PDB file of N, CA and C in Angstrom:
ATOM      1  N   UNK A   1      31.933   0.326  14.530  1.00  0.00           N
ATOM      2  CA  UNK A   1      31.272   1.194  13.592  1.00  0.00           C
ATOM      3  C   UNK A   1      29.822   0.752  13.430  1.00  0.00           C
ATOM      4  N   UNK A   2      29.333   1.937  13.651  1.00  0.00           N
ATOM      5  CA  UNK A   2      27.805   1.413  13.435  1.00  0.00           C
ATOM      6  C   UNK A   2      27.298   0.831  11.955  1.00  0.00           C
ATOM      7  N   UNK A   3      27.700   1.395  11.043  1.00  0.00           N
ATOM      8  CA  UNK A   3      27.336   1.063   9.891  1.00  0.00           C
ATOM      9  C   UNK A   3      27.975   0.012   9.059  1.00  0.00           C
ATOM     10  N   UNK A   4      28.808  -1.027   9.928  1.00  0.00           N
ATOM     11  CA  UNK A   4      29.272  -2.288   9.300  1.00  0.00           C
ATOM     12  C   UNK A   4      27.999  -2.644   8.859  1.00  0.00           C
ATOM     13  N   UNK A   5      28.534  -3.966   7.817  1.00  0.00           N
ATOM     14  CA  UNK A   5      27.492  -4.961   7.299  1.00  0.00           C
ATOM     15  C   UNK A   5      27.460  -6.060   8.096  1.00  0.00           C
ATOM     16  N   UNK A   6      27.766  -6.664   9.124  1.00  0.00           N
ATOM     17  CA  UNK A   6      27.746  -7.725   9.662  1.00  0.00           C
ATOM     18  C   UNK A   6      26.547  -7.293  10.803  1.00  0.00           C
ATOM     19  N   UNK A   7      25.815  -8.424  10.985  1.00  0.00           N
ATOM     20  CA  UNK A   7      24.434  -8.610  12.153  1.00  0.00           C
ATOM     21  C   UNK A   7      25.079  -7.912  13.535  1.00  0.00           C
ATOM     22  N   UNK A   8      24.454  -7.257  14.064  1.00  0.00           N
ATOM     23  CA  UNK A   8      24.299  -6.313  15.008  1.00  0.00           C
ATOM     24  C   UNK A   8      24.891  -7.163  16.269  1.00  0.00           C
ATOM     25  N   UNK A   9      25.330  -6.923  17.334  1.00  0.00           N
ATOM     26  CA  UNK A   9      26.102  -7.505  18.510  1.00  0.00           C
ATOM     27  C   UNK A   9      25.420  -8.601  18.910  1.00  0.00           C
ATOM     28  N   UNK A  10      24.719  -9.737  19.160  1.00  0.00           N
ATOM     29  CA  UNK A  10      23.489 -10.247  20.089  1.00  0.00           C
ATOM     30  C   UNK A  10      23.329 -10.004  21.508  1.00  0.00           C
ATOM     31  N   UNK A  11      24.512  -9.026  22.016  1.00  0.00           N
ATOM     32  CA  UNK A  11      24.459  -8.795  23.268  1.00  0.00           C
ATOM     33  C   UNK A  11      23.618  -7.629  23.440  1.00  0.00           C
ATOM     34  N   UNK A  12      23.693  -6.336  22.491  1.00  0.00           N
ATOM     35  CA  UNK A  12      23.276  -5.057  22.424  1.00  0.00           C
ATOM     36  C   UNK A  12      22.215  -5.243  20.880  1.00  0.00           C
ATOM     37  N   UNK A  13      21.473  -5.769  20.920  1.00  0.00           N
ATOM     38  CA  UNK A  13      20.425  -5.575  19.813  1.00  0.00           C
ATOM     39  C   UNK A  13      19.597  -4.607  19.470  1.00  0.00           C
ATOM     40  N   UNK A  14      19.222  -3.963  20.716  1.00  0.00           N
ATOM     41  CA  UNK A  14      18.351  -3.256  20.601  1.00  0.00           C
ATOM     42  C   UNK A  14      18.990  -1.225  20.614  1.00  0.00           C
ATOM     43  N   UNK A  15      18.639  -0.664  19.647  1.00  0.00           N
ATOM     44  CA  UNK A  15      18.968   0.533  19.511  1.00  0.00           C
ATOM     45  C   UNK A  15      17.843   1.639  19.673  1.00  0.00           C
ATOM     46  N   UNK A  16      18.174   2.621  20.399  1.00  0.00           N
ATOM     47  CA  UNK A  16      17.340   3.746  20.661  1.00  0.00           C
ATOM     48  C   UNK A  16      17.253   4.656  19.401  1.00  0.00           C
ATOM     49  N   UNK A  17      16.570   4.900  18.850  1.00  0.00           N
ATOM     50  CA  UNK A  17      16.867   5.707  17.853  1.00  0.00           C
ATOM     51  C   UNK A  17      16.235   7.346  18.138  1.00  0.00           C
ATOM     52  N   UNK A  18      16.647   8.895  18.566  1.00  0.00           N
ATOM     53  CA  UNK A  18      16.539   9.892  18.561  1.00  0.00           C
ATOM     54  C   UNK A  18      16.149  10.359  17.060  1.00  0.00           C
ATOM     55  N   UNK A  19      15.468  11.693  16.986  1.00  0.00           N
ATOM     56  CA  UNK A  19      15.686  11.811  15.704  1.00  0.00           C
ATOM     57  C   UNK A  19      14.662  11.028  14.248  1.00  0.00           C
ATOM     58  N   UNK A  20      14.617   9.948  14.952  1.00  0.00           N
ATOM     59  CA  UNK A  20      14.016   8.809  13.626  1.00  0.00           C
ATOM     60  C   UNK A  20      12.586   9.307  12.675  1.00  0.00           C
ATOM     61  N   UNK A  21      12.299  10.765  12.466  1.00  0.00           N
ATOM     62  CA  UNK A  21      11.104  10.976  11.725  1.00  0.00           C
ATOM     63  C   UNK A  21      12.006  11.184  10.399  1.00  0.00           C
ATOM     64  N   UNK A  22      13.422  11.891  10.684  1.00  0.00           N
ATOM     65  CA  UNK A  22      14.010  12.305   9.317  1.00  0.00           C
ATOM     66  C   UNK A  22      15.437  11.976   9.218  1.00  0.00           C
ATOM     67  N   UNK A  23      15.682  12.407   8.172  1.00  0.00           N
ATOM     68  CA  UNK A  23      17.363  12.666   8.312  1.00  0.00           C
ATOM     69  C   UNK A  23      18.304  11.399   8.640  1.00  0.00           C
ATOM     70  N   UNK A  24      19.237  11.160   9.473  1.00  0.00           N
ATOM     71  CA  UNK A  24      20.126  10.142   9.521  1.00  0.00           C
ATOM     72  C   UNK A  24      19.285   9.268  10.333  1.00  0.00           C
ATOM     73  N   UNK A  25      18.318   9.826  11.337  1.00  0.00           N
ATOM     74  CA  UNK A  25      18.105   8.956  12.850  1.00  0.00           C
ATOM     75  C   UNK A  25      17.088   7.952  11.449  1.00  0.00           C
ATOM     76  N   UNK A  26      16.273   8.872  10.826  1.00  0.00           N
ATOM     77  CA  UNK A  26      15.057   7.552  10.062  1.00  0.00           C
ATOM     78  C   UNK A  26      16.091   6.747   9.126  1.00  0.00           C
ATOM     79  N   UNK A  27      16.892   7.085   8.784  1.00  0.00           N
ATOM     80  CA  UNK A  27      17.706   6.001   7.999  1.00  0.00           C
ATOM     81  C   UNK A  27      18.467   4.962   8.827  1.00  0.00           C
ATOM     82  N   UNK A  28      18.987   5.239   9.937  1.00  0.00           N
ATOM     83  CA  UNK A  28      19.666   4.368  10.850  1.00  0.00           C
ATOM     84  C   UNK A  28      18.754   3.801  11.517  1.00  0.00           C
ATOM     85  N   UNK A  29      17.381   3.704  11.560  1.00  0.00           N
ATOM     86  CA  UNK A  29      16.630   3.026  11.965  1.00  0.00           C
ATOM     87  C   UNK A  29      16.365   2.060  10.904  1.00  0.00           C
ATOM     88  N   UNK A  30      16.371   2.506   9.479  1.00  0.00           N
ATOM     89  CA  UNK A  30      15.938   1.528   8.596  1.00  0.00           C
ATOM     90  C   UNK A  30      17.158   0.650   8.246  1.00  0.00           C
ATOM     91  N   UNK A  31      17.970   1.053   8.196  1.00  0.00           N
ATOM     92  CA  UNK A  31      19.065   0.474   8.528  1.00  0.00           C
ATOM     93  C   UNK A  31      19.394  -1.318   9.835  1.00  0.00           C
ATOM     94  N   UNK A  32      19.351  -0.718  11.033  1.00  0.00           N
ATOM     95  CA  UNK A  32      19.349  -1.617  11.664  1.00  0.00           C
ATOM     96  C   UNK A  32      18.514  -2.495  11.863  1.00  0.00           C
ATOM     97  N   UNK A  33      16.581  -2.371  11.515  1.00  0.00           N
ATOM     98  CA  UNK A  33      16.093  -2.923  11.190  1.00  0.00           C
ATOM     99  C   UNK A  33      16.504  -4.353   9.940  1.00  0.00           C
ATOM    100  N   UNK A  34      17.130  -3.680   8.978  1.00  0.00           N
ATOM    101  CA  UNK A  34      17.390  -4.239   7.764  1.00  0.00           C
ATOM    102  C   UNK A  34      18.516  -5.695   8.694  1.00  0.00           C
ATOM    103  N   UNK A  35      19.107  -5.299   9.591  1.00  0.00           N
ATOM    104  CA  UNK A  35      20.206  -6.371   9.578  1.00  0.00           C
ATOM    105  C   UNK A  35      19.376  -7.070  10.624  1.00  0.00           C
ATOM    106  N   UNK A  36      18.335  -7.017  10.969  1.00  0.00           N
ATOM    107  CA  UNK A  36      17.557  -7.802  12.536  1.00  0.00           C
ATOM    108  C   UNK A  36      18.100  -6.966  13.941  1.00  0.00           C
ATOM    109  N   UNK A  37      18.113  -5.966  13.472  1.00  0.00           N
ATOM    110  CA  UNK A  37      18.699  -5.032  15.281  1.00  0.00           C
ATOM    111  C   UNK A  37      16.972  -4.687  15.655  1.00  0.00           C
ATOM    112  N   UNK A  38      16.545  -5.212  16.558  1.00  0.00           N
ATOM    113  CA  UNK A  38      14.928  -4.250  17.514  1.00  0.00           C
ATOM    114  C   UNK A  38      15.983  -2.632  17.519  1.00  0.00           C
ATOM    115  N   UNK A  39      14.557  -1.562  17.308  1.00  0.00           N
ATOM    116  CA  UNK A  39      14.667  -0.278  17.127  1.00  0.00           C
ATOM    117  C   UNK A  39      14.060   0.162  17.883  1.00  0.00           C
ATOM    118  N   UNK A  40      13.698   1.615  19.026  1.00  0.00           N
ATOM    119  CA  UNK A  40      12.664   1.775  19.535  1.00  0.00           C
ATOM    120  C   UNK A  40      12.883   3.320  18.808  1.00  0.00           C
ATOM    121  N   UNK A  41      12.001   3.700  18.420  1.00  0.00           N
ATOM    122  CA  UNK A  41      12.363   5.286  17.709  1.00  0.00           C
ATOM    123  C   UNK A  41      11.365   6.261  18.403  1.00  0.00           C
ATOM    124  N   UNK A  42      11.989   7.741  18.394  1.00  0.00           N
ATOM    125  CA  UNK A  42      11.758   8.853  19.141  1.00  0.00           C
ATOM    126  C   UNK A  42      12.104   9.966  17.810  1.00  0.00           C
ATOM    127  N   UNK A  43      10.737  10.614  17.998  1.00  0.00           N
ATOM    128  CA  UNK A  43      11.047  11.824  17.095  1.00  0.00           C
ATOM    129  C   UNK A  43       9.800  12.681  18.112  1.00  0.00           C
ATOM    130  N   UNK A  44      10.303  14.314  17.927  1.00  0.00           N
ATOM    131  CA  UNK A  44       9.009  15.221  18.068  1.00  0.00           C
ATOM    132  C   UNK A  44       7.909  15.001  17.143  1.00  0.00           C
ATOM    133  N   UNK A  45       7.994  14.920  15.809  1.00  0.00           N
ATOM    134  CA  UNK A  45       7.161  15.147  15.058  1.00  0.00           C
ATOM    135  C   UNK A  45       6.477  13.464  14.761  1.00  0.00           C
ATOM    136  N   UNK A  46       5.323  13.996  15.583  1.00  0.00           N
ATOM    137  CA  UNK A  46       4.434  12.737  15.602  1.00  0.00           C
ATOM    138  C   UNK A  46       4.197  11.921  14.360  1.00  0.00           C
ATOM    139  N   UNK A  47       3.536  12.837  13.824  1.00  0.00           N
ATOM    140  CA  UNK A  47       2.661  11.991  12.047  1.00  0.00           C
ATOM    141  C   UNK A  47       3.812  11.778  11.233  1.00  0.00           C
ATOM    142  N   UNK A  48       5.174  12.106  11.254  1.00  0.00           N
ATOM    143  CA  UNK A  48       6.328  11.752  10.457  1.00  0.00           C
ATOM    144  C   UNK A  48       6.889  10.886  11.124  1.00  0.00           C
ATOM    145  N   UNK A  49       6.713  10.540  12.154  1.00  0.00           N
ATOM    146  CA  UNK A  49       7.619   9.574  13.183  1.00  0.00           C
ATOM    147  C   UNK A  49       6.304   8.178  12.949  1.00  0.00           C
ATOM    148  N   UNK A  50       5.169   8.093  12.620  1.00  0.00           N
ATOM    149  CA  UNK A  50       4.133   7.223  12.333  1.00  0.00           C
ATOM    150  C   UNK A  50       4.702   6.464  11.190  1.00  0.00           C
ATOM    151  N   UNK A  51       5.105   7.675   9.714  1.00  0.00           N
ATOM    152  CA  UNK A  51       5.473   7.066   8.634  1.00  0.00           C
ATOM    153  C   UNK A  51       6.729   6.418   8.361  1.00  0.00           C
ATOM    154  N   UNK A  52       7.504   6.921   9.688  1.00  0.00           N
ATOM    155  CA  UNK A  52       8.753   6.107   9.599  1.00  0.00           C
ATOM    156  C   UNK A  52       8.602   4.600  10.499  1.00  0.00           C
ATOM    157  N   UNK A  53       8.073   4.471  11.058  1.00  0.00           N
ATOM    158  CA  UNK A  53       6.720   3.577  11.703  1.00  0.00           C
ATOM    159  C   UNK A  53       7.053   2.502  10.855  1.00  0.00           C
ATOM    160  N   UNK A  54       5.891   2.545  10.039  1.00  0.00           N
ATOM    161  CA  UNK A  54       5.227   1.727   9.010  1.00  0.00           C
ATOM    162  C   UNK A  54       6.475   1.307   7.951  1.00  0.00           C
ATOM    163  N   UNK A  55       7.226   2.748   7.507  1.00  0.00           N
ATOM    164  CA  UNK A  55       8.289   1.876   6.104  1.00  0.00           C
ATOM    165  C   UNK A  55       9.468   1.280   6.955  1.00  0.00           C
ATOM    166  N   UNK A  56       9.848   1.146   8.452  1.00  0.00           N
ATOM    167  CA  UNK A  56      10.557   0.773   8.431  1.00  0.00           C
ATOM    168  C   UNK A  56       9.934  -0.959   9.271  1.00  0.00           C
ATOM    169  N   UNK A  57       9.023  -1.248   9.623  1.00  0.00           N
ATOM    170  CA  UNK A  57       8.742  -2.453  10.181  1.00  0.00           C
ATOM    171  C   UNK A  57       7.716  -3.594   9.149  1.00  0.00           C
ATOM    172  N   UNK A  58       7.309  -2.525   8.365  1.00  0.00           N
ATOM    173  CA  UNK A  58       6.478  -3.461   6.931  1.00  0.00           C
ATOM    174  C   UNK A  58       7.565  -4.157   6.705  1.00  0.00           C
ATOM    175  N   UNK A  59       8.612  -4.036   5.488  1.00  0.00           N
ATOM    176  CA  UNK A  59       9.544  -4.783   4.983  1.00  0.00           C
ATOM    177  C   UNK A  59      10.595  -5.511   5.743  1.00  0.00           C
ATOM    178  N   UNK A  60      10.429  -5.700   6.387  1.00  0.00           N
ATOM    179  CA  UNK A  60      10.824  -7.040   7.678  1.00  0.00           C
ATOM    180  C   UNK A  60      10.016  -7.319   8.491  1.00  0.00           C
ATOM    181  N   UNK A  61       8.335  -6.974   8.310  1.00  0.00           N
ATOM    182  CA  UNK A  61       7.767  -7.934   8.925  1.00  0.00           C
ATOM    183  C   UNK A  61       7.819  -7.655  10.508  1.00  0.00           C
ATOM    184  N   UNK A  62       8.480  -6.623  11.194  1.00  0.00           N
ATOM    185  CA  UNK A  62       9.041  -6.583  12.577  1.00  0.00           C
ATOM    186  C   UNK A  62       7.421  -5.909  13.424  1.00  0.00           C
ATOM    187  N   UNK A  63       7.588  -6.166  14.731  1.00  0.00           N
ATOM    188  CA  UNK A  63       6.252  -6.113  15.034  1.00  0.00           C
ATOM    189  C   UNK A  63       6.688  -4.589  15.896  1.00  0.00           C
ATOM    190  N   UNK A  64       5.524  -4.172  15.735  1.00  0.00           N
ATOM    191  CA  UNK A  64       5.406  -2.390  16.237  1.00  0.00           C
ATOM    192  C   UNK A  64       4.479  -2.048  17.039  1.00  0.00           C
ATOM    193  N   UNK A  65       4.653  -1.527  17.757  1.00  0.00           N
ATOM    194  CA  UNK A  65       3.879  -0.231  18.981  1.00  0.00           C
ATOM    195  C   UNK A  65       3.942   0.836  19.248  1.00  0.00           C
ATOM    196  N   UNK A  66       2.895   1.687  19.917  1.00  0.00           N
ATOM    197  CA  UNK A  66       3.050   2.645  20.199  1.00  0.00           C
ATOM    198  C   UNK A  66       2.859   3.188  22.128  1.00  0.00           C
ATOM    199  N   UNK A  67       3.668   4.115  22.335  1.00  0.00           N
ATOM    200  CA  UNK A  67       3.460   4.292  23.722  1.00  0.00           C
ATOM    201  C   UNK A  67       3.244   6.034  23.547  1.00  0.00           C
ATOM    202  N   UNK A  68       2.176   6.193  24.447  1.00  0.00           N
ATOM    203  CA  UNK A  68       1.687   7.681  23.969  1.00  0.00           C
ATOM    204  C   UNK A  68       2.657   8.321  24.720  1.00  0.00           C
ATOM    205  N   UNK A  69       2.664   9.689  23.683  1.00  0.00           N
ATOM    206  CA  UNK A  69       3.600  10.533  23.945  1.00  0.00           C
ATOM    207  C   UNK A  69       3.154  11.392  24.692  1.00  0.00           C
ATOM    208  N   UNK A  70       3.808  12.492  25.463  1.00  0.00           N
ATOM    209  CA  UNK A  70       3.856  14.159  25.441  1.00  0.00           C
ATOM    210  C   UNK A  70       2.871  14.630  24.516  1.00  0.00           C
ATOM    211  N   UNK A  71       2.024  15.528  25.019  1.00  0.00           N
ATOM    212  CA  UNK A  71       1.052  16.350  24.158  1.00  0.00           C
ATOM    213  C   UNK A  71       1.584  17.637  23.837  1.00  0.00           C
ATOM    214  N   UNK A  72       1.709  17.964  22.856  1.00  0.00           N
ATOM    215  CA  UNK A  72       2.582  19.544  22.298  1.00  0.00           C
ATOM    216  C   UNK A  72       1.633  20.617  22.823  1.00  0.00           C
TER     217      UNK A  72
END
């Protein structure tokens, strides 16, 4: 189950996240962040996918990038 409380696999740490500007994908990103899982997140919507960015790697400190996207 994804949403146990126990630290994320150390074999599979890292999660793709679809989705992550809104809705479940930005919460399951803040989420796995929260337990030490690396996130790489994907949304269409650029400037909302920025702000999920920032609130989810500020409060753990986790280090962030960007790789340019697709131009709409």
């Amino acid at each position: 189950n994804a949403f146990t409380t126990q630290q994320p696999n150390r074999k599979y740490r890292c999660a793709l996240v679809t989705g992550a500007s809104s809705g479940i994908g930005r919460e399951f990103a803040g989420y796995r962040a929260s337990k030490g899982g690396d996130v790489i997140l994907t949304a269409r919507r650029g400037e909302a996918l920025e702000v999920t960015l920032k609130d989810v790697t500020r409060p753990y400190r986790a280090p962030s990038g960007k790789v340019p996207g697709h131009p709409d």
